[in-house]
Structures are given as C-alpha cells and as structure tokens.
Amino acid sequence: MNTFNRLLIVSYRLPFTFQQTDNGVVLVQNSGGLVSAVLSMAERMGQKQDGAATKIHWVGHADASLQHIESSAFENETFVAHPVFMDEAVHKGFYEGFSNDLIWPLFHYFTSFASFRETDFDSYQQANTRFLEELTALIEPGDLVWIHDFQLMLLPDMVRKAMPTATIGYFFHIPFPTYEIIKLLPRTWRHALLNGILGADVIGFHTADYVQHFMQSVSDVLALPIIGPRIVLPDHSVVVKDFPISVDFTKFNSSGQDAAVIAMKAQYQTLLQQDKIIFSVDRLDYTKGITYRLQGYERFLSQNPDWHDNVTFVMTVVPSRDQIGHYQEIKREIEETVGRINGLFGTIGWRPIVYSYASLTFTELMALYTACDIALITPIRDGMNLVCKEFVASRQDQRGVLILSELAGAAQELPDALIINPTDTQEVADAIKQGLAMAPDEQEQRMARMRMHLQNHNVFRWSNDFLRAFDNLLGNQTDLETDLPIQPFIAAFSEARQRLLLFDFDGTLAPLVNDPADARPSDALKDAFLTIAESSDLVVISGRNRAFLEKTFAGIPLYLVAEHGAFLKKPNQPWERLDLSDSDWVDSVRALMNEAVERFPGSFIEEKETAIAWHYRMADADDVEGQAVELATQLRGTAFSIPLTVIQGSKVVEVKPAQHSKGTVALKIVEQASYDFIVSVGDDTTDEDMFRQLPNWAYTVKVGSGMSFARYRLARQQDVETLLQRMNDVLVNA
Ligand code: GDG
C-alpha cells in the first residue's frame, strides 16, 4: 500500500461542531459515516493519530460567525479543521445558486427546476478558488488530497495546476447523469466542470452506470481517449471506478441493542397500538418522491380496507432548504396530501399517517428502524441512499421488509428488497401489501442476504477500496497507454515469419499540426522504421499525395500508399496508379468548397491528383464544424458523374472516387503473401476501411478517442512511437 504523508479531506461542509466548555471552545467531530470512513482510512495509511504532524486535515466552508473563534479551537487530537470563509454574495451564488439550483436538479434529472445563471457560475469559480487558497497554504509533497462532491468539481484541476505532484482523489456523491443532460450545460461550463474533475488521479462514483455516463461525457465533450478504466490526458491519466458508499454496519447492528433504543422502540409500539408500522425518513427534497409515495400508500388503503386500523405510516421529513421556492412548494404539497389521506381514511382511534417535519435524534432513528415492519424508500433519483442500508444494518432480528426505488443507487446492490418504480403508485401499493403479508421465513431470507452484503461492503471497505485504487494507479504508470497485450504482441511480432505492418500517417506516425505541410515523423521513428523495414513489409497508407510521402520517407524501403489507395509504390519500384476513374466531377466539388473558404478565412482547398479536400484546422470560428457537416451533407446529396466518397476527417472534408479506399488497397497487399503477423494502426475515419478488410486475427489498433472497428487502442500519437520503439528493440536485440 502506498504511504502518504498526510490525509487532507476537502468537502463543502466541515463535519464538526464547536462546543463551549470550561476550557473554551472545542472541536467535536460529527458521527457521520464519512468521518468514520476517513478515520479508518487514516489508520490504514499508517497515519498515527497522535503527533500534530500526522493529524487528519479537513478543509470545508464555515459560516462567518466562526471567524471570531480562536484558531486553537479548530483542532483536537485527531483532526485539524481548516475553515474556508468567503464573501456572503459569492457563497450564495456558489452554494444556493450553482450547486443547489443548477447542478442538484440537473444531475437528478429535474431539468425544468434547473436555473442557468452566469453570475452563479462566476461565484462557483470564485468559491472553488477560495478552497484552493486554503489548500495551497496547507498541502505538502506526499499528501493525499481527497475532494468530495458536486460543489467542488473545479477544484481537482486547480490543485493539480498549483501542485503538479500532488496525489488527488475525487468522489462524486450524487448521480452522474447521461450525456444528454450534460449537453444542457453551456459549452464552456461543461468543459470546465469535466476538465476540473479530471485533475484528479482517481475519480469515484457510486455505481457502474454513473461511471459509464461520465466516461461517455468525457469522450464526447473532450474527445479524450479511454483505455479500460483510465482516461488519458496529455500530462496524466485518471482511473475512474465505482465505489459504492456504505454504512458502519457494526454500529447500526449493535445500536439496536442499546437500552435507550429498546425503550423508545417499545414506547412507539405502544403508542401505535401494535399496528404494523411503515417508516420513512428523508430530507425535504423533490428528488425523494414523497408525494408519489403518499399516493402509493393511499392507493393501498383504498384497495385494502381490511388493513384500515391495522397499519400506520410514520413519515418523517427532515427540514432542508425550505427558504427556496421549489422546496416550499413540495412541503405544501406533502402536507396537503397527508391531510387529505388522514381525512379520507382516518378515524377517531386511527391516524393512517403520523407525519412530522423535524429531525430525529440518533436514538429515535434507531428505534424507528428497529420497530418498523416496512421501510418505504422511494426516491425518484438518489446517488446511493444510506437510509435503506442503515435500516438493513439495524435489523439484527433479521426481520422487516425493505421497499426500495429502482432509481436509488443502492437498488443495484440490494436485489432482495422489493424493488419498485417510485412513480408507479400501483406498484408501490402492491409492494406494501406484499410486504405486510410477507411470511417471516421469506423476510429472514431476504434480510439475511442483504445484511451479508452490507457486512462485507461496509463504509470501511469503501474507503479502503478507494485508497487501494491509488496503489494500482501508481503501480501501473506506464509510458505506453494501451489495451494491447504488449508482451504477447511483441512475442508474436518477433516470432513471425512474414510480417505486414500498415500505418496511417497524420495523427499516427506524426502529430496533427495546424499546417499539414509541417507534419513530420520524428527521427527516432524513422530509425525504427529503417530497422523494421529490413525484415517486414512496412506500409505507410495515407491520404497524402505521392510527392509528400516519397519525400518524407526518402531512403526507407517502404510500401507507400497515397491518396487513400489511389496510388501504390512498392519498395524500390515506380508508383502504380490504382484509381482509374475520370475526374470531371472535380470542378463542381471545388465550386462548393470555394464557398466554404470564403465564409471561413484561414480554411483552404488542397487539390490532389485524384481527390480534393477542404482543410479548416486554421479557421478559428465557433460554427466552422457546423459548416463542415453542412458541406459534407450537401456533397453526399449531390449526384456527380461517378460515385464519390465524402470523408469527414479531423478538420478536413475530402472528396474522392468511391472506387478505391484504404480498405481496397490493404486487401490487395494482404493477398500478395501469406502473412502470419499483421498489425494496422490508424486514427482517422478512413482507417476504419482498412481495419474492416483485415483478417479478424490481425492486430487492428485505433489511435486516440472515438468509436472504432479496431480491436485495440493506443491513447496518443506518442504511444505509437513508443510501440514502434519496442518493436525495433526486439529486432535489434534478437
Ligand atoms: C448524498 C447523496 C448518497 C437523515 N435524517 C436524519 C438523519 N439522517 C441521516 C441518515 C443518513 C443520512 O442522514 C442521509 O443519507 P443519504 O444517503 O440518504 O443522503 P445525503 O447524505 O443527504 O446525500 C446520497 C450520500 O450523499 C452518500 O454518498 O447516498 O444519494 O444524495 O445517514 O441516517 N439522522 C438523524 N436524524 C434524522 O432526522 N440522526
């Protein structure tokens, strides 16, 4: 396991309260799961919790009132709190605005509740910068910085820029939604947020779905290559994985036996006259599905009169954000619905719903977890939901039924719950009926399996797994970012009798540059080519013209394929023209391309012998990509004298006869000998034609991001060079 110097936690809120004692104000840590997890993580890191140097540091926002507390109070034997104070207006825009009024609703799929305000984004940036200032004063080489949640998405990258050697973890506590939702964010914001998160070395989400959503957004918005669980950036790579958060199982399991809990449980049962008890507790929030839940219960009552007078729904809503409009609205809606249901079904001796708008003490919470017959947890979206896990962990008696929304992250781990869709009130009603009637044996079986899972997957495992991801990361640092099985690949290459190697040029053998005339392979790459070409058929297969390829690779006995297969030159032989189609289509294509050049200064037309291309890498306008799509669509929709192929490449739209392609020429070359090793590497859409034509045992390798027919991937152009170097080395050392 890695040894880190210290653990620095950063979250929006500090998990501490300040208590007045005879000796002044002292720091008291809250008893939440995150605090316990962090404590056990520090222990496993080998961090001693005595000595000031190794205390756990926690950076979080603090109210201005704490500014008057003497700084010695920000420390106890285990923790040092670092309060982040900020201007009130900045805090409002950052927290109430961008975090709670945009990201929270948007990422929980409540798109119509989201408010997009530029001033809020400014505040969000300023607030993240305030956190950075606090951190930079604190951070030292060898520290592990662990940043939490959606309020601090910009911070990981800020920390990396300020301290490039820092090790940074980031955990996202709410759902990460599909790309379609991310697309609703203005372009600059979505770039900033994704790049911000990607400053971390390890990024954690609750579920594999959220990981997938994040990966797709990164791929679509930032076009970064993804190799297995790693996203590859120019200066570092990031591991992205699911780490489902959990609860302190032992604490909830044993607290059910506390005398105070047992007494309170008995008191509740007496008060409710031994009725069956359904229980729910949530923070007031539109994501929790409280009104649908009430409607499901109403439907159950109207369909099952025999249960009247025999069941009570204890529903606690914990006050939260109730100064905000949407929250006031749902509070009113909840209270009206409770009133209506109690009025409709209640009697003098029976209240169907016992509702309270208040928070519970830990003892009250435990008493209700252990007293109830059903926990009814029905969020419309929830990153994980810890209440359902706490309920299960509390049930040492192995009894009780969990009804759980399929839209809570926890549902993926607890298939033994009665899983419902929260908006389907009939399904909720049916589940309540099924739960109340469930035989003790079945309750025990389901509960035992869920408890076993949570015993093994508790909050300590969560933090431990997160910590271990850094080991894997640091252990796997490599100069070659690929999913190619390198050792078998090199072995197959060196043992083969007859080898064929096909390489695209731009973006594969040479980096993409603004002016195509400047693209050059490195000297090291050309040296490797010289060695490899001695004993292999080595092909550069490109869209470039003949003259360019011949000049660029002069002196190396290569096969050259120019203009996407229109021309072929075997080593030491003259060029062969493979394309025999006429060219009377060119004038009309040129005319269309000229219009694009006029609209986008900096773009230009390149005329080849058999093709014509519009290059726009140097045209700096927002809508130039739109123009490229429009031009390609128009070209595809026009009938010319012969069938043409329109290629949308990297910053280029090219038109050529459809008769030949990189695929047709690759096939021709493959058929000329009985190769027992073939590798083909390319980054562009035209390389897909080549990948498709090769035998399925060939090593086809896509460079960079995007969908591909290739079997493997190399993350960056520089990885092609590294791979060629390894191939060169095995031949030289043979
Ligand atoms: C985020 C994500 C994700 C609640 N009411 C009372 C009370 N609680 C405690 C519960 C539980 C916690 O609060 C709520 O946990 P959740 O998981 O439901 O939600 P959040 O922590 O708000 O939010 C969520 C979580 O982060 C962790 O990653 O699961 O999806 O939204 O521990 O016990 N505790 C007491 N009285 C109450 O009235 N004592």
Coordinates of N, CA, C and O and ligand atoms in Angstrom, one line a residue, residues 104 108 171 173-174 206 245 281 283 288 318 358-362 365 369 382-387 390, ligand 1:
W104 N -27.7 20.3 -8.7 CA -28.5 19.3 -8.0 C -29.7 18.9 -8.8 O -29.9 17.7 -9.1
H108 N -30.0 15.2 -11.0 CA -31.1 14.3 -10.6 C -32.2 14.3 -11.6 O -33.3 13.8 -11.3
F171 N -14.4 12.2 -5.1 CA -15.6 11.3 -5.1 C -16.9 12.1 -5.3 O -17.0 13.2 -4.7
H173 N -20.8 12.3 -5.0 CA -21.8 11.6 -4.1 C -23.2 11.6 -4.7 O -24.1 10.9 -4.2
I174 N -23.5 12.3 -5.8 CA -24.8 12.3 -6.4 C -24.8 11.6 -7.7 O -23.7 11.2 -8.2
H206 N -20.8 6.2 -7.3 CA -21.4 5.1 -6.6 C -21.6 3.8 -7.4 O -21.6 2.7 -6.9
I245 N -20.7 3.7 -1.8 CA -20.5 4.1 -0.4 C -21.5 3.2 0.5 O -22.5 2.7 0.0
V281 N -37.9 8.2 6.3 CA -37.2 9.4 6.7 C -36.4 10.0 5.5 O -35.7 9.2 4.9
R283 N -34.7 13.9 3.9 CA -34.5 15.3 3.9 C -35.6 15.8 2.9 O -35.9 15.2 2.0
K288 N -36.9 13.0 -3.6 CA -37.2 11.9 -2.7 C -38.5 11.2 -3.0 O -38.8 10.2 -2.5
V318 N -37.2 15.7 7.1 CA -36.2 16.5 7.9 C -36.1 17.8 7.2 O -35.9 17.9 5.9
A358 N -39.4 17.4 11.1 CA -38.5 17.6 12.2 C -37.3 16.6 12.0 O -37.5 15.6 11.3
S359 N -36.2 16.9 12.6 CA -35.2 15.9 12.6 C -35.2 15.0 13.8 O -35.8 15.3 14.8
L360 N -34.7 13.8 13.6 CA -34.8 12.8 14.7 C -33.4 12.7 15.4 O -32.4 12.9 14.8
T361 N -33.4 12.3 16.7 CA -32.1 12.0 17.3 C -31.7 10.7 16.8 O -32.5 9.9 16.3
F362 N -30.5 10.3 17.1 CA -30.0 9.0 16.6 C -30.8 7.9 17.3 O -31.2 6.9 16.7
L365 N -34.1 7.6 15.6 CA -34.0 7.0 14.3 C -33.8 5.5 14.4 O -34.5 4.7 13.7
Y369 N -36.1 2.5 13.0 CA -35.5 1.4 12.1 C -35.9 0.0 12.6 O -36.2 -0.9 11.9
D382 N -31.6 9.0 -6.5 CA -30.7 9.2 -5.4 C -29.4 8.6 -5.7 O -29.3 7.5 -6.2
G383 N -28.3 9.3 -5.5 CA -27.0 8.8 -5.8 C -26.8 7.4 -5.3 O -26.4 6.5 -6.0
M384 N -27.0 7.3 -4.0 CA -26.9 6.0 -3.3 C -28.1 5.7 -2.5 O -28.9 4.9 -2.8
N385 N -28.3 6.5 -1.4 CA -29.3 6.4 -0.4 C -28.8 5.5 0.8 O -28.7 4.3 0.6
L386 N -28.4 6.2 1.9 CA -27.9 5.5 3.0 C -28.9 5.0 4.0 O -28.7 4.0 4.7
V387 N -30.1 5.6 3.9 CA -31.2 5.3 4.9 C -31.5 3.8 4.7 O -31.6 3.1 5.7
E390 N -28.9 1.7 6.3 CA -28.9 1.8 7.8 C -30.0 0.9 8.3 O -29.8 0.2 9.3
Ligands
GDG1 C1 -25.7 12.3 -0.7 C2 -26.5 11.7 -1.8 C3 -25.7 9.5 -1.0 C4 -31.4 11.7 7.9 N1 -32.4 12.2 8.6 C5 -32.0 12.1 9.9 C6 -30.7 11.5 9.9 N2 -30.4 11.3 8.6 C7 -29.2 10.7 8.1 C8 -29.4 9.3 7.7 C9 -28.3 9.1 6.7 C10 -28.1 10.5 6.1 O1 -28.7 11.4 7.0 C11 -28.8 10.6 4.8 O2 -28.0 9.9 3.8 P1 -28.4 9.8 2.3 O3 -27.6 8.9 1.7 O4 -29.9 9.4 2.2 O5 -28.3 11.3 1.7 P2 -27.3 12.6 1.8 O6 -26.2 12.3 2.7 O7 -28.0 13.8 2.0 O8 -26.7 12.8 0.3 C12 -26.9 10.3 -1.4 C13 -24.9 10.2 0.1 O9 -24.6 11.5 -0.3 C14 -23.7 9.5 0.4 O10 -22.8 9.5 -0.6 O11 -26.2 8.2 -0.5 O12 -27.5 9.7 -2.6 O13 -27.6 12.5 -2.1 O14 -27.1 8.7 7.3 O15 -29.3 8.4 8.8 N3 -30.0 11.3 11.0 C15 -30.6 11.6 12.2 N4 -31.8 12.2 12.3 C16 -32.5 12.5 11.2 O16 -33.6 13.0 11.3 N5 -29.9 11.3 13.3

